[in-house]
Coordinates of N, CA, C and O in Angstrom, one line a residue:
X1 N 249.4 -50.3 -38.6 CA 249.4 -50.7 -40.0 C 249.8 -49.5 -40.9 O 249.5 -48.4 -40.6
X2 N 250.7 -49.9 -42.2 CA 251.1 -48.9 -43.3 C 249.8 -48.2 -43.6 O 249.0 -49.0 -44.0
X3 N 249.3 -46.8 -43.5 CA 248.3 -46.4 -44.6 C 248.8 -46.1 -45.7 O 248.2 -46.2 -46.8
X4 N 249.9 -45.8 -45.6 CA 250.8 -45.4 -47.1 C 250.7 -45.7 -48.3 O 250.7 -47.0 -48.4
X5 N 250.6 -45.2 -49.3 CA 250.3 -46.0 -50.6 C 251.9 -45.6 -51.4 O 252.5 -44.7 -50.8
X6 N 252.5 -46.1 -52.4 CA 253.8 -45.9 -53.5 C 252.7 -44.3 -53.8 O 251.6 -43.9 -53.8
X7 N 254.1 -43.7 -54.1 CA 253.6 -42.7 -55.2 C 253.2 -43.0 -56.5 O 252.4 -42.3 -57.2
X8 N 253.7 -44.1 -56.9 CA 253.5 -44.8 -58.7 C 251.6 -44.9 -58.6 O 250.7 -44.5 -59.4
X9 N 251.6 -46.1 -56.9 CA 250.4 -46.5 -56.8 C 249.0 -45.1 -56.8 O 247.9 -45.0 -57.4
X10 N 249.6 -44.2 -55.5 CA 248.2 -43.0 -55.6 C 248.8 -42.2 -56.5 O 248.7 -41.0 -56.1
X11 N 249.4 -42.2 -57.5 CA 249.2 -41.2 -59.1 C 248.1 -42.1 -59.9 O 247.1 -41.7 -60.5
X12 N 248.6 -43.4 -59.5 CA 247.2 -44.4 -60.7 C 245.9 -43.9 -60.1 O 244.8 -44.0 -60.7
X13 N 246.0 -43.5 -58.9 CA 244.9 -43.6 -58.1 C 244.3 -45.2 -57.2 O 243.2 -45.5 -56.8
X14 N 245.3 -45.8 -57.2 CA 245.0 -47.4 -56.9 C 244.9 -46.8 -55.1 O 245.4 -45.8 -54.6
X15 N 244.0 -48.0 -54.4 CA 243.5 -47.7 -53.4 C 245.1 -48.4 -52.1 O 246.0 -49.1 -52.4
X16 N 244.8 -47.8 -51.1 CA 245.9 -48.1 -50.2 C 246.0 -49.4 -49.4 O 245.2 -49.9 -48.6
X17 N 247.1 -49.9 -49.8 CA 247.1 -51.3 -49.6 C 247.2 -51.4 -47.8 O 248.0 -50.8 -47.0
X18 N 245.9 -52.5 -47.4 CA 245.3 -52.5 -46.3 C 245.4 -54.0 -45.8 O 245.0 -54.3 -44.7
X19 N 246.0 -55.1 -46.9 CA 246.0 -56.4 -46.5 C 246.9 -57.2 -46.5 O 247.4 -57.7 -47.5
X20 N 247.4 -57.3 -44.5 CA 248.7 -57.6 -44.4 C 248.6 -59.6 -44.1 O 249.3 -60.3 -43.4
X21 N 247.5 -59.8 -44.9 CA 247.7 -61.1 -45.5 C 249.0 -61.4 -46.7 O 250.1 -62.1 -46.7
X22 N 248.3 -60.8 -47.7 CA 249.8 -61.1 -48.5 C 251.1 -61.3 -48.0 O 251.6 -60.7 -47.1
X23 N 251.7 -62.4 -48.8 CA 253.1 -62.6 -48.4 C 254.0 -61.7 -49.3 O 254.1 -62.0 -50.5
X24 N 255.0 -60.4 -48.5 CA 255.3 -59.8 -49.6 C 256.9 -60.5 -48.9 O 257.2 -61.1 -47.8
X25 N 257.5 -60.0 -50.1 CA 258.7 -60.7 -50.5 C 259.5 -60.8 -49.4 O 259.3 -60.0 -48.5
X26 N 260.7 -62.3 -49.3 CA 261.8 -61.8 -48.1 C 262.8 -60.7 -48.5 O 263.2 -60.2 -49.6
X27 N 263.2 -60.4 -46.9 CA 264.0 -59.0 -47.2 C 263.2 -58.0 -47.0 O 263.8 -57.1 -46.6
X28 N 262.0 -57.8 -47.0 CA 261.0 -56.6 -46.8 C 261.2 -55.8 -45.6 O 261.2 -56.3 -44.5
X29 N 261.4 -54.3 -46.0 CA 261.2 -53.6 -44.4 C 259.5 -53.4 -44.2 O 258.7 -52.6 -44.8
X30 N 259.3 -54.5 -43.2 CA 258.1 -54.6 -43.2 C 257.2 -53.3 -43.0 O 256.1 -53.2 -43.5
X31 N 257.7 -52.4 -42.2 CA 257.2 -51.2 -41.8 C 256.8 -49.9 -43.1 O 256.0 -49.0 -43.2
X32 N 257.8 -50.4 -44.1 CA 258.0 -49.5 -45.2 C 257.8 -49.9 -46.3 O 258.2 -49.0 -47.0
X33 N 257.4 -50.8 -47.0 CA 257.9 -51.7 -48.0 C 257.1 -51.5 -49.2 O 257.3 -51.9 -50.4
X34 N 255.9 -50.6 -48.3 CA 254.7 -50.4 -49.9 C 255.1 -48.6 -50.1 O 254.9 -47.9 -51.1
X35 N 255.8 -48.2 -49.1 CA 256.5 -46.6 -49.7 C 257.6 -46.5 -50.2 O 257.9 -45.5 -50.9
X36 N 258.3 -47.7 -50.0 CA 259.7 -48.2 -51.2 C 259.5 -48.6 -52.1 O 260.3 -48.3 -52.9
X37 N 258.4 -49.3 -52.4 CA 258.4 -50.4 -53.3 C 257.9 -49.5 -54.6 O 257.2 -48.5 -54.7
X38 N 258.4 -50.0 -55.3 CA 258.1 -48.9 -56.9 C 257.6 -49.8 -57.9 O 257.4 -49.5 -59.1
X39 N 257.3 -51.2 -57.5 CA 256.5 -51.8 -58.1 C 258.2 -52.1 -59.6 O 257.6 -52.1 -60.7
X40 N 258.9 -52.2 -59.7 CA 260.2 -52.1 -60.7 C 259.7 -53.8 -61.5 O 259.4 -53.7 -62.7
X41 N 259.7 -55.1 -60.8 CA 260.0 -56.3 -61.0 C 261.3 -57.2 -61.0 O 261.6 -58.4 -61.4
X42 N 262.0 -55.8 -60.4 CA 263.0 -56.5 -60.0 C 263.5 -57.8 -59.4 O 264.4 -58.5 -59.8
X43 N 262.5 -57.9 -58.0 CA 262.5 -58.7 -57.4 C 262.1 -59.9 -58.2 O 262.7 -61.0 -58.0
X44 N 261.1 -59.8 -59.0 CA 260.4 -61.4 -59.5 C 261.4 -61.6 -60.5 O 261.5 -62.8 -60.6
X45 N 262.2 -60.9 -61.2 CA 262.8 -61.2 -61.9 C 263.9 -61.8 -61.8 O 264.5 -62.4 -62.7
X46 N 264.4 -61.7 -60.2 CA 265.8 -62.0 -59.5 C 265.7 -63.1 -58.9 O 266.6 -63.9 -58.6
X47 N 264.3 -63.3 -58.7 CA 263.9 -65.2 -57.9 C 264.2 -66.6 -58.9 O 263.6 -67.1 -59.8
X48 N 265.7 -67.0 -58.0 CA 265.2 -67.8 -58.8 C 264.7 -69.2 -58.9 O 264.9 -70.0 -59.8
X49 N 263.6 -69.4 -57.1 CA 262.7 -70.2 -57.2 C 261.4 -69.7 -58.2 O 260.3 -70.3 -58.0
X50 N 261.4 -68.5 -59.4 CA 260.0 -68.2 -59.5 C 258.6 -68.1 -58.6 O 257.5 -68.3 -59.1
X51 N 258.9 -67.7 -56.9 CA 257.7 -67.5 -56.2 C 256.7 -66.1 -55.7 O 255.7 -65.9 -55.0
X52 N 257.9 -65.3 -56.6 CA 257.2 -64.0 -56.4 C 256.5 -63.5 -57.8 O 257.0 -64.0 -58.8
X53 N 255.5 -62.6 -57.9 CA 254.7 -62.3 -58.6 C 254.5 -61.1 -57.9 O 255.1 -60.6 -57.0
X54 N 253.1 -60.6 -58.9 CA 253.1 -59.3 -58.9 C 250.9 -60.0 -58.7 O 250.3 -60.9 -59.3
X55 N 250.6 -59.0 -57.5 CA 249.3 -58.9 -57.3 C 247.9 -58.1 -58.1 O 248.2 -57.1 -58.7
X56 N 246.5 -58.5 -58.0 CA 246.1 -57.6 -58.6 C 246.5 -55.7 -58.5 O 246.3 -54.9 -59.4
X57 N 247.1 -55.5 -57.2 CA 247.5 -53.8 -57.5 C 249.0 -53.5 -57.9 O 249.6 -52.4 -58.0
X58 N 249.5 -54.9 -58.2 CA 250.7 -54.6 -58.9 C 252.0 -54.6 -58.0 O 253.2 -54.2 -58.3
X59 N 251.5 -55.1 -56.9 CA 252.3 -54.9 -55.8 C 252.8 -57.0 -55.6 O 252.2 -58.0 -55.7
X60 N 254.3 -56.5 -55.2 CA 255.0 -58.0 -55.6 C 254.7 -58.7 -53.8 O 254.8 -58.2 -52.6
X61 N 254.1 -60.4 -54.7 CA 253.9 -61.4 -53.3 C 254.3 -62.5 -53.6 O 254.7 -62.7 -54.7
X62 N 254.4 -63.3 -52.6 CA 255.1 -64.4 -52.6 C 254.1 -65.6 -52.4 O 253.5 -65.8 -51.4
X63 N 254.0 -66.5 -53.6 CA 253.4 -67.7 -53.5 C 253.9 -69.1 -52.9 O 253.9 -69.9 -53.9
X64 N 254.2 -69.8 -52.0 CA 254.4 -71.0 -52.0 C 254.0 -72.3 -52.0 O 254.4 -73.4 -51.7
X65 N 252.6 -71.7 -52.9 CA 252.0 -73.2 -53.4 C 252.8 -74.2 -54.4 O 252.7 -75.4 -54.5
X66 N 253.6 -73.4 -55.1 CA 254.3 -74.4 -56.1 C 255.8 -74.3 -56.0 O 256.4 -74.8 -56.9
X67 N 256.5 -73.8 -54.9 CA 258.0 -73.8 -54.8 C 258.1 -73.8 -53.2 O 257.0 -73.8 -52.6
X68 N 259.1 -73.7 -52.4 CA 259.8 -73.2 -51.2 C 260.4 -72.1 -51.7 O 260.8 -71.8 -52.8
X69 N 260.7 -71.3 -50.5 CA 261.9 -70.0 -50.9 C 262.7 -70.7 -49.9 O 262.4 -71.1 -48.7
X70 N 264.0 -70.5 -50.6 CA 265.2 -70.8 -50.1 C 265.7 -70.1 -49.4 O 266.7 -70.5 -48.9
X71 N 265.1 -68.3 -48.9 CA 265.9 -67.5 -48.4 C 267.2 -66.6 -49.0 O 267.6 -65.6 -48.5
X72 N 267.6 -67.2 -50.1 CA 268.7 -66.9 -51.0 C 269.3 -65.5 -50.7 O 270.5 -65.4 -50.5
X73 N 268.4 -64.6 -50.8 CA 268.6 -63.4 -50.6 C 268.5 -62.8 -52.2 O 268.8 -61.6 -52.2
X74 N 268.2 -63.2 -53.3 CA 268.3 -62.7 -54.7 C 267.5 -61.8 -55.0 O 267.9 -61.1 -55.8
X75 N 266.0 -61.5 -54.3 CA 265.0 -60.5 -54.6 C 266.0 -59.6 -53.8 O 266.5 -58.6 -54.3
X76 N 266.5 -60.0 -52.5 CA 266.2 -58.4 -51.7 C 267.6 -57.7 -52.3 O 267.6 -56.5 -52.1
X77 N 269.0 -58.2 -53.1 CA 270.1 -57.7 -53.6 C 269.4 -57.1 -54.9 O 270.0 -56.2 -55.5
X78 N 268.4 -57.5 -55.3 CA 268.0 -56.9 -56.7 C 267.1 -55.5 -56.4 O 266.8 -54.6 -57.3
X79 N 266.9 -55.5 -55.3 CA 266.1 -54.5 -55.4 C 267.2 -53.0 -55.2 O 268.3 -53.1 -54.7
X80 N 266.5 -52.0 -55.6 CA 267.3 -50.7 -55.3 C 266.8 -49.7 -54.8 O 267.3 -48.6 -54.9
X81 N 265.7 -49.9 -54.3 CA 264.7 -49.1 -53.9 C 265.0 -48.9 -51.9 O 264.8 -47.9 -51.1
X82 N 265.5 -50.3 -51.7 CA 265.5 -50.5 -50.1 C 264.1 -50.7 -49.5 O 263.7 -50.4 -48.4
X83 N 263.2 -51.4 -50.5 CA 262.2 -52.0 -50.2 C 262.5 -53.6 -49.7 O 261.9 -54.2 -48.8
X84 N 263.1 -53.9 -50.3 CA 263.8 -55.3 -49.9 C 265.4 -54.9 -49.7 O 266.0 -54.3 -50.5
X85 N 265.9 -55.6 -48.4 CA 267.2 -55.5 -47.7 C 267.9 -56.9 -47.4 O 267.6 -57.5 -46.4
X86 N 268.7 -57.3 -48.1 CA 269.7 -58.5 -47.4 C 269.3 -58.7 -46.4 O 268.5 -59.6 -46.2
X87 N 269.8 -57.5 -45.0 CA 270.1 -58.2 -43.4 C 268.4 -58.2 -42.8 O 268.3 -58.1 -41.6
X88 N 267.1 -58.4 -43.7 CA 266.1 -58.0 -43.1 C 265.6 -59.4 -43.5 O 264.5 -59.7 -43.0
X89 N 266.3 -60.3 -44.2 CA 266.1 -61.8 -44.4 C 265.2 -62.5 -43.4 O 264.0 -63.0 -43.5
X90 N 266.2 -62.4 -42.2 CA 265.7 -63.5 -41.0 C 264.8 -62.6 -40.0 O 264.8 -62.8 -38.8
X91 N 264.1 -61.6 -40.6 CA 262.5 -60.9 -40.1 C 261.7 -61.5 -41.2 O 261.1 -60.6 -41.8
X92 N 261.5 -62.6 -41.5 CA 260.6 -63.2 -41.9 C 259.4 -63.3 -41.4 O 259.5 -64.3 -40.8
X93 N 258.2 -62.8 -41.3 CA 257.3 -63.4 -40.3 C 255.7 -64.2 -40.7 O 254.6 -64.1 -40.3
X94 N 256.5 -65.2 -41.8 CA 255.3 -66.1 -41.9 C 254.9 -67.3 -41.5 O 254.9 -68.0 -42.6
X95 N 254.5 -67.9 -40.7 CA 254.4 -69.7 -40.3 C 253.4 -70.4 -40.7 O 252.2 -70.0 -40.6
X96 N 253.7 -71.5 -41.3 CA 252.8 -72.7 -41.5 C 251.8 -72.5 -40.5 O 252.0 -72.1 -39.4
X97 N 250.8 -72.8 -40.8 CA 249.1 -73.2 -40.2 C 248.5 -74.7 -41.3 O 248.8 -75.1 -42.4
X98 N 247.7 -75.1 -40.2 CA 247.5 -76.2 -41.2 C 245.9 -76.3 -41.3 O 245.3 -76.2 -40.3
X99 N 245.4 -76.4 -42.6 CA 243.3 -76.3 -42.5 C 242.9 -77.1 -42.3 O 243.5 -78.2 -42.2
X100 N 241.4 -77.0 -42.0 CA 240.7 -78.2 -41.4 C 240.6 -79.8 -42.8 O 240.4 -81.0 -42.6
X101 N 240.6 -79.1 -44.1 CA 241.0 -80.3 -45.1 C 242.5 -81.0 -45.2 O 242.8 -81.7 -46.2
X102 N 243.2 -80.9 -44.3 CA 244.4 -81.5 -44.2 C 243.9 -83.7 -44.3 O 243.2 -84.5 -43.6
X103 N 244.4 -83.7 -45.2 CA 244.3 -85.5 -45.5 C 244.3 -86.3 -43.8 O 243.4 -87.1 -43.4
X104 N 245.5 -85.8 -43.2 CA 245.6 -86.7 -41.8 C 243.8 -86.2 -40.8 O 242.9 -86.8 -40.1
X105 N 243.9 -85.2 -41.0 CA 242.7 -85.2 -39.7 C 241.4 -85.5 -40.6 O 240.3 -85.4 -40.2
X106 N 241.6 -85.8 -41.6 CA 240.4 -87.0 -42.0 C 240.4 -88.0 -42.8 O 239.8 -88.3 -43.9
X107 N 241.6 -88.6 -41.9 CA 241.1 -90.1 -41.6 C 242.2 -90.5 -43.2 O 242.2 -91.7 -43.7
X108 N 242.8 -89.7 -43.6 CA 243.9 -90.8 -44.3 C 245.1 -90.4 -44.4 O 245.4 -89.2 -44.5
X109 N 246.2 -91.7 -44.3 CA 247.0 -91.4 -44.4 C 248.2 -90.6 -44.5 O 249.1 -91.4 -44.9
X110 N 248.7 -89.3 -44.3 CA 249.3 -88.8 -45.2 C 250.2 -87.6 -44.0 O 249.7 -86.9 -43.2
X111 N 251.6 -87.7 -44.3 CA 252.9 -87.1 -43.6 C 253.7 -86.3 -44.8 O 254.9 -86.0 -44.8
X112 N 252.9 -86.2 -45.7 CA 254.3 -85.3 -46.5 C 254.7 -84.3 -46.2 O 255.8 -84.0 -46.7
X113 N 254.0 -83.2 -45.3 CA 254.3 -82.0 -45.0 C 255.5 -82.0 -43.9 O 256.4 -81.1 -43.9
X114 N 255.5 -82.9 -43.1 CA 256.4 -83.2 -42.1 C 257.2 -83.7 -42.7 O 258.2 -83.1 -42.4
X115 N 257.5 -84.9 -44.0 CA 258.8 -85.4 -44.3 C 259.3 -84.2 -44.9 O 260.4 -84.0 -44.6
X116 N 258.9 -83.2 -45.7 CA 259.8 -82.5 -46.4 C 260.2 -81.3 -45.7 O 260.7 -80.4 -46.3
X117 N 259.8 -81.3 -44.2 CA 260.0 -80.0 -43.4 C 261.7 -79.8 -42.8 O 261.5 -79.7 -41.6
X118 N 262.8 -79.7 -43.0 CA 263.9 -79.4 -43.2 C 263.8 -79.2 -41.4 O 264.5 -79.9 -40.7
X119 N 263.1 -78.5 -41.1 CA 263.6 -77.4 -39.7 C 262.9 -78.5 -38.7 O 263.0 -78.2 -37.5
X120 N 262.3 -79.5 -39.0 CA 261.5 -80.4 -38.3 C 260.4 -79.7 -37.2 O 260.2 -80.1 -36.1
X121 N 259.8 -78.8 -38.0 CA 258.3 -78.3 -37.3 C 257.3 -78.8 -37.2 O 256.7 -79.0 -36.2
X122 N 256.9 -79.3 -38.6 CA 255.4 -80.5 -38.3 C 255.4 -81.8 -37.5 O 256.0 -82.8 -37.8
X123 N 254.8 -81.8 -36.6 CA 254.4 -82.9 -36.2 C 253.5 -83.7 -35.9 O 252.6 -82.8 -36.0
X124 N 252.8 -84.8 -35.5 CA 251.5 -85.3 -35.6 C 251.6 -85.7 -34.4 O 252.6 -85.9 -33.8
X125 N 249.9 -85.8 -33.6 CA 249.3 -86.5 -32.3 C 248.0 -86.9 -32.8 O 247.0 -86.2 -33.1
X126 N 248.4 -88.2 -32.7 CA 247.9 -89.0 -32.8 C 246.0 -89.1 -32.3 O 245.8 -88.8 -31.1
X127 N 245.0 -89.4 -32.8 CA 243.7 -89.2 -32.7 C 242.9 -90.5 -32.9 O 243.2 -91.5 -33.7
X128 N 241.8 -90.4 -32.1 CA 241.1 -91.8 -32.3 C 240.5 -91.6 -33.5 O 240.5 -90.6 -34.2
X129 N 240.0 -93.1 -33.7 CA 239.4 -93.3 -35.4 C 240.3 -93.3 -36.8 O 239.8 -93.0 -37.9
X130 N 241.6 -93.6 -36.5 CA 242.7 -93.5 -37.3 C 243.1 -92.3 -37.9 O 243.5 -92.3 -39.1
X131 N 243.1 -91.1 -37.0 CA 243.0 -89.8 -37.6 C 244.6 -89.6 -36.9 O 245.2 -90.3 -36.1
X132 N 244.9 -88.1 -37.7 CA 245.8 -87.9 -36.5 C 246.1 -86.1 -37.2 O 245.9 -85.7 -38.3
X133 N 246.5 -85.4 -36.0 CA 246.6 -84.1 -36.2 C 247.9 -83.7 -36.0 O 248.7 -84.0 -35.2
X134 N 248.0 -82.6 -37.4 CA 249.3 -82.1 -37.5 C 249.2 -80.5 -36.5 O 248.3 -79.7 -36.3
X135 N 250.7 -80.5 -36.1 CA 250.8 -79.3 -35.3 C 252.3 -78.6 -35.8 O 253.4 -79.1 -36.0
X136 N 251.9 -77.5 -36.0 CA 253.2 -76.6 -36.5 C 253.8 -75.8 -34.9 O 253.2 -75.2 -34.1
X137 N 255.8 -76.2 -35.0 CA 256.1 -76.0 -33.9 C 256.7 -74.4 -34.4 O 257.9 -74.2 -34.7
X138 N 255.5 -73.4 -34.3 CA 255.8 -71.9 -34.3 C 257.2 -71.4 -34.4 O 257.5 -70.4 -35.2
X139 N 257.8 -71.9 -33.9 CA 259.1 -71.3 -32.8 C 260.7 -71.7 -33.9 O 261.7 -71.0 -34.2
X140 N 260.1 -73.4 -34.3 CA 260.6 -74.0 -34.9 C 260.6 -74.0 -36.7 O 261.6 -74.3 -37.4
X141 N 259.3 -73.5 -37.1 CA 259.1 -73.1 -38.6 C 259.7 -71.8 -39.4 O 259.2 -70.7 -39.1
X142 N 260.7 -71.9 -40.3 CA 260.7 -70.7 -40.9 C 260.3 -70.3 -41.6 O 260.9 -69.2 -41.9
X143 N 259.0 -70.5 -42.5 CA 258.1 -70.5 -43.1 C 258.6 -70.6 -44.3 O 258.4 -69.6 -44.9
X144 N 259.3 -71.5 -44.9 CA 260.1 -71.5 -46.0 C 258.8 -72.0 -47.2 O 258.7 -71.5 -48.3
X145 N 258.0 -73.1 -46.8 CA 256.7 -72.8 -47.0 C 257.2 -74.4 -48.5 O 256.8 -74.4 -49.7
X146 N 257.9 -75.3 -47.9 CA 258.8 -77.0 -48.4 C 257.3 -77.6 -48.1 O 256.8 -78.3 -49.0
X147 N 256.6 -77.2 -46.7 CA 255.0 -78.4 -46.8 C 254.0 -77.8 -47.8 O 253.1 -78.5 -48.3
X148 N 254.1 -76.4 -48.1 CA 252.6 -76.1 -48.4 C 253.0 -76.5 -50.3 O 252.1 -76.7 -51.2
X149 N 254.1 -76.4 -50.4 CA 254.1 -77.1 -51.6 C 254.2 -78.3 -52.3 O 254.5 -78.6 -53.4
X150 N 253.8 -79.0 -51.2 CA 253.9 -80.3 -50.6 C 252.8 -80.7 -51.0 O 252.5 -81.4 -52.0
X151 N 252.3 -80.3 -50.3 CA 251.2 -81.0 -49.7 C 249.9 -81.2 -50.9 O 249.5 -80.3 -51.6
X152 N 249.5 -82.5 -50.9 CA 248.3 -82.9 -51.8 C 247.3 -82.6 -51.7 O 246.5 -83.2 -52.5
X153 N 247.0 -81.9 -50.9 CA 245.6 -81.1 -50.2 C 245.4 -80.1 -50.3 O 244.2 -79.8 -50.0
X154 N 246.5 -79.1 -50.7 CA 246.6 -77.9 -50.6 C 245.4 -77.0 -49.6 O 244.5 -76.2 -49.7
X155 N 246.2 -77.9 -48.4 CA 245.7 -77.0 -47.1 C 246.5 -76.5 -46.2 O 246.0 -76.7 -45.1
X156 N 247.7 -76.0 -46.1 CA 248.6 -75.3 -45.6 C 248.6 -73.4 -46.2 O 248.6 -72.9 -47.3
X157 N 248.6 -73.0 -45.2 CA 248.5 -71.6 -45.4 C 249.7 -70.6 -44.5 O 250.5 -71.3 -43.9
X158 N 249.8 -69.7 -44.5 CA 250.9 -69.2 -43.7 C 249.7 -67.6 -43.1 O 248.8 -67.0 -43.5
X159 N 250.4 -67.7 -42.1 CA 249.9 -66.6 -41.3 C 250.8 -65.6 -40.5 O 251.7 -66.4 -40.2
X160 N 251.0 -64.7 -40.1 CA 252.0 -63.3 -39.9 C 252.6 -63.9 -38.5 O 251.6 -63.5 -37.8
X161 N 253.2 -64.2 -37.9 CA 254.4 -64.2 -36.8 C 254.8 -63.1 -36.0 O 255.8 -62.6 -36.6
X162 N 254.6 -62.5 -34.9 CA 255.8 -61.6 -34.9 C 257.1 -62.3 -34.5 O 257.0 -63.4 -33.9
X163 N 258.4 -61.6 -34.7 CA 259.2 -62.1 -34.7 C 259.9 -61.6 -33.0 O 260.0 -60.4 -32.6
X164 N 260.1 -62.7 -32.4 CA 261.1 -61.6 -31.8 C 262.9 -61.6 -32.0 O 263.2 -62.2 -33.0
X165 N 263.8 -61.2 -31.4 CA 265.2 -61.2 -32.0 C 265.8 -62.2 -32.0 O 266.7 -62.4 -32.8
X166 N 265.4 -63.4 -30.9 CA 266.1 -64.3 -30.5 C 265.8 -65.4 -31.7 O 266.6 -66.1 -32.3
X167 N 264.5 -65.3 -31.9 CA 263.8 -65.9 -33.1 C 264.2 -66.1 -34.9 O 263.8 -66.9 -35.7
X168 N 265.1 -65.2 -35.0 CA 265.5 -64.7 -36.1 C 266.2 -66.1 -37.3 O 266.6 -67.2 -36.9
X169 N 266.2 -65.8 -38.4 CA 267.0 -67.4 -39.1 C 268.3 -67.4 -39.1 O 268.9 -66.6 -39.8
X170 N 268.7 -68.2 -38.6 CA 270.3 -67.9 -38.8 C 270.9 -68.3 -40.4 O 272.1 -68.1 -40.6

């Protein structure tokens, strides 16, 4: 894990970012990205799904509660720092997970996260009691993050991937 903090960040004295939950922007060199990153807002300002922000330490993440990212590449050409990289696009490493408040595994109705999944990852198996459980095909998701904005439950979440090469987005 980075211990590294920005220099902008340990001059404030802000503490060293330790949580590789956040989704930080596509394009990120994942290894380097909080010693590049200068905090500029470049990046949020170059989205133009609007899904990146800036966190409480000021450090830019990516929300997909209310958009998909297209992948576009517009944060990582805006940046100039080489915190965010064009060819570092398809090292994405976020995938759908789905929570235990998902509508289908209790007991109603509901496939939206699968109709709007493009790469056709979600799928359901079927459960007694009219339930049925959604399964994200890892391999198959690019985490573009079309269900979690989807979804009327707001129980989709993303969780870290590693990537391997073969894996990559074309």
């Amino acid at each position: 894990m980075n211990k590294l903090a920005s220099r902008r960040a340990f001059l404030r004295g802000a503490p060293l970012r330790e949580d590789r939950t956040a989704i930080i922007p596509p394009g990120a060199d994942q290894d380097h990205f909080f010693e590049l990153c200068v905090q500029c807002n470049d990046c949020i300002s170059a989205c133009p799904e609007h899904i990146i922000t800036f966190d409480r330490q000021g450090w830019p993440v990516v929300s997909l509660e209310a958009s998909p990212c297209t992948f576009c590449g517009a944060c990582a050409e805006a940046c100039t720092t080489g915190a965010l990289k064009p060819e570092n696009l398809s090292d994405w490493p976020w995938r759908a997970h789905v929570t235990a408040g998902c509508l289908s595994m209790n007991g109603v109705s509901c496939r939206v996260c699968q109709d709007v999944c493009d790469s056709n990852a979600i799928g359901f198996k079927l459960l007694l009691g009219g339930r049925s459980e959604p399964a994200v095909d890892q391999e198959a998701c690019t985490g573009c993050g079309a269900c979690a904005s989807a979804c009327p439950a707001n129980t989709i979440r993303f969780e870290r991937h590693e990537i391997l090469p073969q894996e990559s987005l074309q």
